[in-house]
Amino acid sequence: MNASTLLLIISATTALIVSVNLAVDPQNGLPKSEVMQLKGAVGPESIAFDRNGEGPYTGVGDGRILKWQGSYWDDFAVTSSQRKNCTRPFAPETEHVCGRPLGLQFDKKTGDLYIADAYLGLQVVGPKGGLATPLVQKFQGKPLIFTNDIDIDDHDDVIYFTDTSTKYQRRQYFTSLLSGDSTGRLMKYTKSTKEVTVLLGGLAFANGVALSKDHSFVLVVETSNSRILRYWLKGPYKGKHDTFAELPGFPDNISINSKGEFWVALQSFAQLLSISDSDLLGVHAAAMKLSEDGRVLEVLEDVEGKTLRSISEVHEKNGKLWIGSVVMPFLGVYRL
Ligand SMILES: *[C@@H]1O[C@H](CO)[C@@H](O)[C@H](O)[C@H]1NC(C)=O
């Protein structure tokens, strides 16, 4: 991608974000969020609660998965056994050794935690935590390069997950976005047979995954194309896909609430470039609620970036939005 294309993208994104800003009630933004500090850790990108409602659990930059115990964070699990030198909160150069857990999802039947580790593939750990076991690290003889997010279909014992790129690792995410790389994939792992298949290939930065409430489709976020695709699992369109929503910014993760609506975390270009000057795009963090058929129901954002500078995930639970980020040293909590 050359500089003028980049500028075009920035201005197009700004225009869209400005138009979304107009629809936002300034009294109803995200600055009211409280924060849950992490001690000695950064980048709580993912959020999961176990089948007893305990948590949240989150994966952080040094490779650990932490569990919130009500008043403090406890070490819960790791995806690598070689963690002797994994003490720095943020060290992208050692992520392939220490692990970088991204997507987390509990299996409601077994209580096991499934983990998408950006470098170490799909893994699983029992309800008591500890060292996780790798399940999928290769596909057709080639290593997975950037495993990102997962969702579980516990009726069918199937796991959907994304490999963001077959070329660029997580620490090269920005080059991947700029290069227009579209080697991402939506994949499926069948627990009983251990079989792995590709449902959709050629995706531009394949990111968050979320199953619909009735399990008739699975959504996959294509970050660099600013859109969400819907892959049909049942019904007349089974095996086909279409565009579920086009978004004003760069969508990251997606999650479902108890009503079957979806929360999408949006990043602006300034955040992707790690520009802290709020004037460039005039927006920092945004969370968008979409209906089961892709209509925008609600937009919450921290326009001035007062509390939250970047959002990678929004998870609705117990009347609150739990907000994760790849860069912040805390989780955000917003009362709905
Ligand atoms: C995405 O969101 C889901 C649902 O909240 C969560 O389980 C998962 O860990 C998140 N993944 C990432 C990569 O943050």
Coordinates of C-alpha atoms and ligand atoms in Angstrom, one line a residue:
M1 CA 0.0 0.0 0.0
N2 CA 1.4 3.4 -0.9
A3 CA 1.2 6.7 1.1
S4 CA -1.7 8.1 -0.9
T5 CA -3.8 5.0 -0.4
L6 CA -3.0 5.2 3.3
L7 CA -4.1 8.8 3.4
L8 CA -7.3 7.9 1.6
I9 CA -8.0 5.3 4.1
I10 CA -7.3 7.7 7.0
S11 CA -9.6 10.3 5.6
A12 CA -12.3 7.9 4.7
T13 CA -12.1 6.4 8.2
T14 CA -12.2 9.9 9.7
A15 CA -15.3 10.8 7.7
L16 CA -17.1 7.7 8.8
I17 CA -16.1 8.1 12.4
V18 CA -17.3 11.7 12.4
S19 CA -20.7 10.6 11.1
V20 CA -20.9 8.0 13.8
N21 CA -19.9 10.6 16.4
L22 CA -23.0 12.6 15.6
A23 CA -25.2 9.8 16.7
V24 CA -23.6 9.5 20.1
D25 CA -25.1 10.9 23.2
P26 CA -22.1 12.6 24.9
Q27 CA -23.5 11.8 28.3
N28 CA -23.5 8.2 27.5
G29 CA -19.9 7.6 26.6
L30 CA -17.3 5.2 27.9
P31 CA -15.4 7.8 30.0
K32 CA -17.6 6.7 32.9
S33 CA -15.7 3.3 32.9
E34 CA -14.0 2.1 36.0
V35 CA -10.6 0.4 35.7
M36 CA -9.3 -2.8 37.1
Q37 CA -5.5 -2.4 37.4
L38 CA -3.2 -5.3 36.5
K39 CA -0.1 -5.5 38.6
G40 CA 3.1 -5.9 36.6
A41 CA 1.2 -6.8 33.4
V42 CA -0.2 -5.1 30.3
G43 CA -2.4 -5.9 27.4
P44 CA -5.4 -7.8 28.8
E45 CA -6.8 -8.4 25.3
S46 CA -9.3 -11.2 26.0
I47 CA -12.0 -11.7 28.6
A48 CA -13.7 -14.9 29.6
F49 CA -15.8 -16.2 32.5
D50 CA -15.9 -19.8 33.5
R51 CA -19.1 -22.0 33.7
N52 CA -19.5 -21.0 37.4
G53 CA -19.5 -17.3 36.4
E54 CA -16.1 -16.8 38.0
G55 CA -13.5 -14.4 36.5
P56 CA -12.9 -12.6 34.5
Y57 CA -9.9 -14.4 33.1
T58 CA -7.5 -12.6 30.7
G59 CA -4.4 -13.2 28.8
V60 CA -1.6 -10.7 29.2
G61 CA 1.6 -9.6 27.4
D62 CA 4.1 -11.8 29.3
G63 CA 2.2 -14.9 28.2
R64 CA 0.2 -15.6 31.4
I65 CA -3.5 -16.1 31.7
L66 CA -4.8 -14.4 34.9
K67 CA -7.9 -15.0 36.9
W68 CA -9.6 -12.3 38.9
Q69 CA -10.3 -13.6 42.4
G70 CA -12.6 -10.8 43.6
S71 CA -9.8 -8.5 44.9
Y72 CA -6.6 -9.6 43.2
W73 CA -5.3 -11.3 40.0
D74 CA -4.0 -14.9 40.4
D75 CA -1.8 -16.8 37.9
F76 CA -4.1 -19.3 36.2
A77 CA -2.5 -20.9 33.2
V78 CA 0.4 -20.7 30.7
T79 CA 0.8 -21.9 27.1
S80 CA 4.6 -22.4 27.2
S81 CA 6.8 -24.5 29.4
Q82 CA 9.9 -22.4 28.6
R83 CA 9.1 -19.4 30.7
K84 CA 12.2 -18.8 32.7
N85 CA 12.9 -15.4 31.1
C86 CA 9.3 -14.3 30.6
T87 CA 9.2 -11.7 33.3
R88 CA 8.9 -8.4 31.3
P89 CA 5.3 -7.2 30.9
F90 CA 5.8 -6.3 27.3
A91 CA 8.4 -8.1 25.2
P92 CA 7.2 -8.8 21.6
E93 CA 10.6 -10.3 20.7
T94 CA 10.1 -13.2 23.1
E95 CA 6.4 -13.8 22.5
H96 CA 7.1 -16.9 20.4
V97 CA 8.9 -18.5 23.4
C98 CA 6.7 -17.2 26.3
G99 CA 3.4 -17.5 24.4
R100 CA 0.8 -14.8 23.8
P101 CA -2.6 -16.0 24.7
L102 CA -5.3 -14.1 22.8
G103 CA -8.8 -15.8 22.4
L104 CA -10.1 -17.5 25.5
Q105 CA -13.3 -19.5 25.7
F106 CA -14.6 -22.0 28.3
D107 CA -16.3 -25.2 27.3
K108 CA -19.5 -25.2 29.3
K109 CA -19.8 -29.0 29.4
T110 CA -16.3 -29.9 30.5
G111 CA -15.2 -26.6 32.2
D112 CA -12.0 -26.7 30.1
L113 CA -10.5 -23.5 28.9
Y114 CA -9.6 -23.3 25.2
I115 CA -6.9 -20.9 24.3
A116 CA -5.9 -19.3 20.9
D117 CA -2.2 -18.5 21.4
A118 CA -0.9 -16.1 18.8
Y119 CA 2.3 -18.1 18.3
L120 CA 1.6 -21.5 19.9
G121 CA -1.7 -22.4 18.3
L122 CA -4.9 -23.8 19.7
Q123 CA -4.5 -25.2 23.2
V124 CA -6.6 -26.5 26.1
V125 CA -6.2 -26.5 29.9
G126 CA -8.4 -28.1 32.6
P127 CA -10.6 -26.1 35.1
K128 CA -7.7 -25.9 37.6
G129 CA -5.3 -24.3 35.1
G130 CA -1.6 -24.9 34.9
L131 CA 0.3 -25.7 31.7
A132 CA -2.0 -26.0 28.7
T133 CA -1.8 -28.8 26.1
P134 CA -1.4 -27.9 22.4
L135 CA -4.2 -29.2 20.1
V136 CA -3.5 -27.6 16.7
Q137 CA -0.2 -26.1 15.7
K138 CA -0.1 -26.9 12.1
F139 CA -2.4 -27.2 9.1
Q140 CA -1.4 -29.4 6.1
G141 CA 2.2 -29.5 7.4
K142 CA 2.6 -25.8 7.8
P143 CA 2.7 -24.1 11.2
L144 CA -0.2 -21.7 12.1
I145 CA 1.4 -18.2 12.1
F146 CA -1.1 -16.0 14.1
T147 CA -3.8 -17.9 15.9
N148 CA -6.2 -15.2 17.2
D149 CA -9.7 -15.9 18.4
I150 CA -12.0 -18.8 19.1
D151 CA -15.6 -19.7 19.8
I152 CA -17.0 -23.1 20.8
D153 CA -20.1 -24.8 19.6
D154 CA -20.8 -27.1 22.6
H155 CA -23.7 -28.9 20.9
D156 CA -21.6 -30.1 18.0
D157 CA -18.2 -30.3 19.9
V158 CA -16.7 -28.0 17.3
I159 CA -14.3 -25.1 17.7
Y160 CA -14.2 -22.2 15.3
F161 CA -10.9 -20.2 15.2
T162 CA -9.0 -17.7 13.2
D163 CA -5.5 -17.7 11.8
T164 CA -5.0 -14.0 11.2
S165 CA -2.3 -14.4 8.5
T166 CA -0.2 -17.2 7.0
K167 CA 2.7 -14.6 6.6
Y168 CA 2.8 -12.2 9.5
Q169 CA 3.1 -12.9 13.2
R170 CA 1.2 -10.9 15.9
R171 CA 4.2 -8.6 16.5
Q172 CA 4.1 -7.7 12.8
Y173 CA 0.5 -6.8 12.9
F174 CA 1.0 -3.3 11.6
T175 CA 2.9 -4.4 8.5
S176 CA 0.3 -7.0 7.9
L177 CA -2.5 -4.4 8.0
L178 CA -0.5 -1.9 5.8
S179 CA 0.6 -4.6 3.2
G180 CA -3.0 -5.5 2.5
D181 CA -2.2 -9.0 3.4
S182 CA -5.2 -11.3 2.8
T183 CA -4.1 -14.7 3.8
G184 CA -6.2 -15.0 6.9
R185 CA -8.5 -18.0 7.5
L186 CA -11.6 -19.0 9.5
M187 CA -11.0 -22.6 10.6
K188 CA -12.8 -25.4 12.3
Y189 CA -11.5 -28.0 14.7
T190 CA -13.7 -31.1 15.4
K191 CA -12.9 -32.4 18.9
S192 CA -13.9 -36.0 18.3
T193 CA -11.8 -36.5 15.1
K194 CA -9.2 -33.8 15.7
E195 CA -9.8 -32.8 12.1
V196 CA -9.0 -29.3 11.0
T197 CA -10.7 -27.6 8.0
V198 CA -10.6 -24.2 6.4
L199 CA -14.1 -22.7 6.1
L200 CA -13.0 -19.3 4.6
G201 CA -9.6 -18.3 3.2
G202 CA -8.3 -15.1 1.7
L203 CA -9.3 -13.0 4.6
A204 CA -7.8 -9.6 5.3
F205 CA -6.6 -9.8 8.9
A206 CA -9.0 -12.5 10.2
N207 CA -9.8 -11.5 13.8
G208 CA -12.7 -12.0 16.2
V209 CA -15.0 -15.0 15.9
A210 CA -18.6 -15.3 17.3
L211 CA -21.3 -17.9 16.9
S212 CA -24.9 -16.7 16.7
K213 CA -27.3 -17.6 19.5
D214 CA -29.0 -20.3 17.5
H215 CA -25.7 -21.5 16.0
S216 CA -27.0 -21.0 12.5
F217 CA -24.0 -18.8 11.5
V218 CA -20.6 -17.8 12.7
L219 CA -19.3 -14.3 12.3
V220 CA -15.7 -13.5 11.5
V221 CA -14.1 -10.0 11.7
E222 CA -12.0 -8.9 8.7
T223 CA -10.1 -6.0 10.3
S224 CA -8.3 -4.5 7.3
N225 CA -11.6 -4.6 5.3
S226 CA -13.5 -2.9 8.1
R227 CA -16.2 -5.5 7.9
I228 CA -17.7 -8.6 9.5
L229 CA -18.5 -11.6 7.4
R230 CA -21.2 -14.2 8.2
Y231 CA -20.5 -17.8 7.4
W232 CA -23.7 -19.9 7.3
L233 CA -23.6 -23.2 9.2
K234 CA -27.2 -24.2 8.8
G235 CA -30.2 -23.5 6.6
P236 CA -30.5 -22.8 2.8
Y237 CA -27.2 -20.8 2.7
K238 CA -25.2 -23.5 4.5
G239 CA -21.5 -23.3 3.5
K240 CA -22.0 -19.8 1.9
H241 CA -21.0 -16.5 3.3
D242 CA -22.0 -12.8 3.0
T243 CA -21.2 -9.4 4.5
F244 CA -22.9 -9.0 7.9
A245 CA -21.8 -5.4 8.6
E246 CA -19.5 -2.7 7.3
L247 CA -18.0 -0.6 10.0
P248 CA -16.6 2.9 10.5
G249 CA -13.1 2.0 11.8
F250 CA -11.1 -1.2 12.3
P251 CA -13.1 -3.9 14.1
D252 CA -11.2 -6.2 16.4
N253 CA -13.0 -8.7 18.5
I254 CA -16.7 -9.5 18.6
S255 CA -18.8 -11.1 21.3
I256 CA -22.4 -12.1 21.9
N257 CA -24.6 -11.1 24.8
S258 CA -27.4 -13.2 26.3
K259 CA -30.0 -11.7 23.9
G260 CA -28.0 -12.7 20.9
E261 CA -26.8 -9.2 20.0
F262 CA -23.1 -8.6 19.2
W263 CA -20.6 -6.2 20.7
V264 CA -17.8 -5.1 18.4
A265 CA -14.7 -3.3 19.5
L266 CA -13.5 -0.7 17.1
Q267 CA -10.1 0.8 16.7
S268 CA -9.3 4.0 14.9
F269 CA -6.3 4.4 12.6
A270 CA -4.5 6.6 15.2
Q271 CA -4.6 3.7 17.7
L272 CA -3.2 1.3 15.2
L273 CA -0.4 3.7 14.5
S274 CA 0.0 4.2 18.3
I275 CA -0.5 7.9 18.0
S276 CA -1.5 9.3 21.3
D277 CA -2.4 12.8 20.0
S278 CA -6.2 12.7 20.2
D279 CA -6.7 15.4 17.6
L280 CA -5.7 13.3 14.6
L281 CA -8.9 11.3 14.3
G282 CA -10.9 12.7 17.1
V283 CA -11.9 9.3 18.4
H284 CA -10.2 6.8 20.7
A285 CA -12.2 3.8 21.7
A286 CA -15.6 2.7 20.5
A287 CA -17.9 -0.2 21.2
M288 CA -20.7 -0.9 18.9
K289 CA -23.7 -3.1 19.5
L290 CA -25.2 -4.8 16.5
S291 CA -28.5 -6.7 16.2
E292 CA -28.6 -10.4 15.1
D293 CA -29.0 -9.2 11.6
G294 CA -26.2 -6.6 11.6
R295 CA -28.0 -3.3 12.3
V296 CA -26.2 -0.8 14.6
L297 CA -28.2 -0.6 17.9
E298 CA -25.8 1.4 20.1
V299 CA -22.5 3.2 19.9
L300 CA -20.4 3.9 23.0
E301 CA -17.2 5.7 22.8
D302 CA -14.5 7.5 24.7
V303 CA -14.2 10.5 22.4
E304 CA -11.5 12.2 24.3
G305 CA -9.7 9.1 25.3
K306 CA -10.0 10.0 28.9
T307 CA -10.1 6.5 30.4
L308 CA -9.8 4.1 27.5
R309 CA -7.4 4.6 24.7
S310 CA -7.9 1.4 22.9
I311 CA -10.4 -1.3 22.9
S312 CA -9.9 -4.8 21.6
E313 CA -12.8 -6.6 23.2
V314 CA -16.1 -5.8 24.8
H315 CA -17.8 -8.5 26.8
E316 CA -21.3 -8.1 28.3
K317 CA -21.9 -9.9 31.6
N318 CA -24.0 -9.1 34.7
G319 CA -25.2 -5.7 33.5
K320 CA -21.6 -4.6 32.8
L321 CA -19.4 -4.2 29.8
W322 CA -15.9 -5.6 30.5
I323 CA -13.4 -4.0 28.2
G324 CA -10.1 -5.5 27.1
S325 CA -7.2 -3.9 25.3
V326 CA -3.9 -5.1 23.8
V327 CA -2.1 -2.1 25.2
M328 CA -3.7 -0.9 28.4
P329 CA -2.4 -2.0 31.8
F330 CA -6.0 -2.5 33.1
L331 CA -9.4 -3.8 32.2
G332 CA -12.3 -1.3 31.8
V333 CA -15.6 -1.9 33.4
Y334 CA -18.7 0.1 32.2
R335 CA -22.1 -0.2 33.9
L336 CA -24.9 -0.5 31.3
Ligands
LIG1 C1 -12.9 -12.2 22.0 O1 -14.2 -12.2 22.7 C2 -14.6 -13.4 23.3 C3 -15.9 -13.2 23.9 O2 -15.9 -12.2 24.9 C4 -13.5 -13.9 24.3 O3 -13.9 -15.1 24.8 C5 -12.2 -14.0 23.5 O4 -11.2 -14.3 24.5 C6 -11.8 -12.7 22.9 N1 -10.6 -12.9 22.0 C7 -9.6 -12.0 22.0 C8 -8.5 -12.4 21.0 O5 -9.5 -11.0 22.7

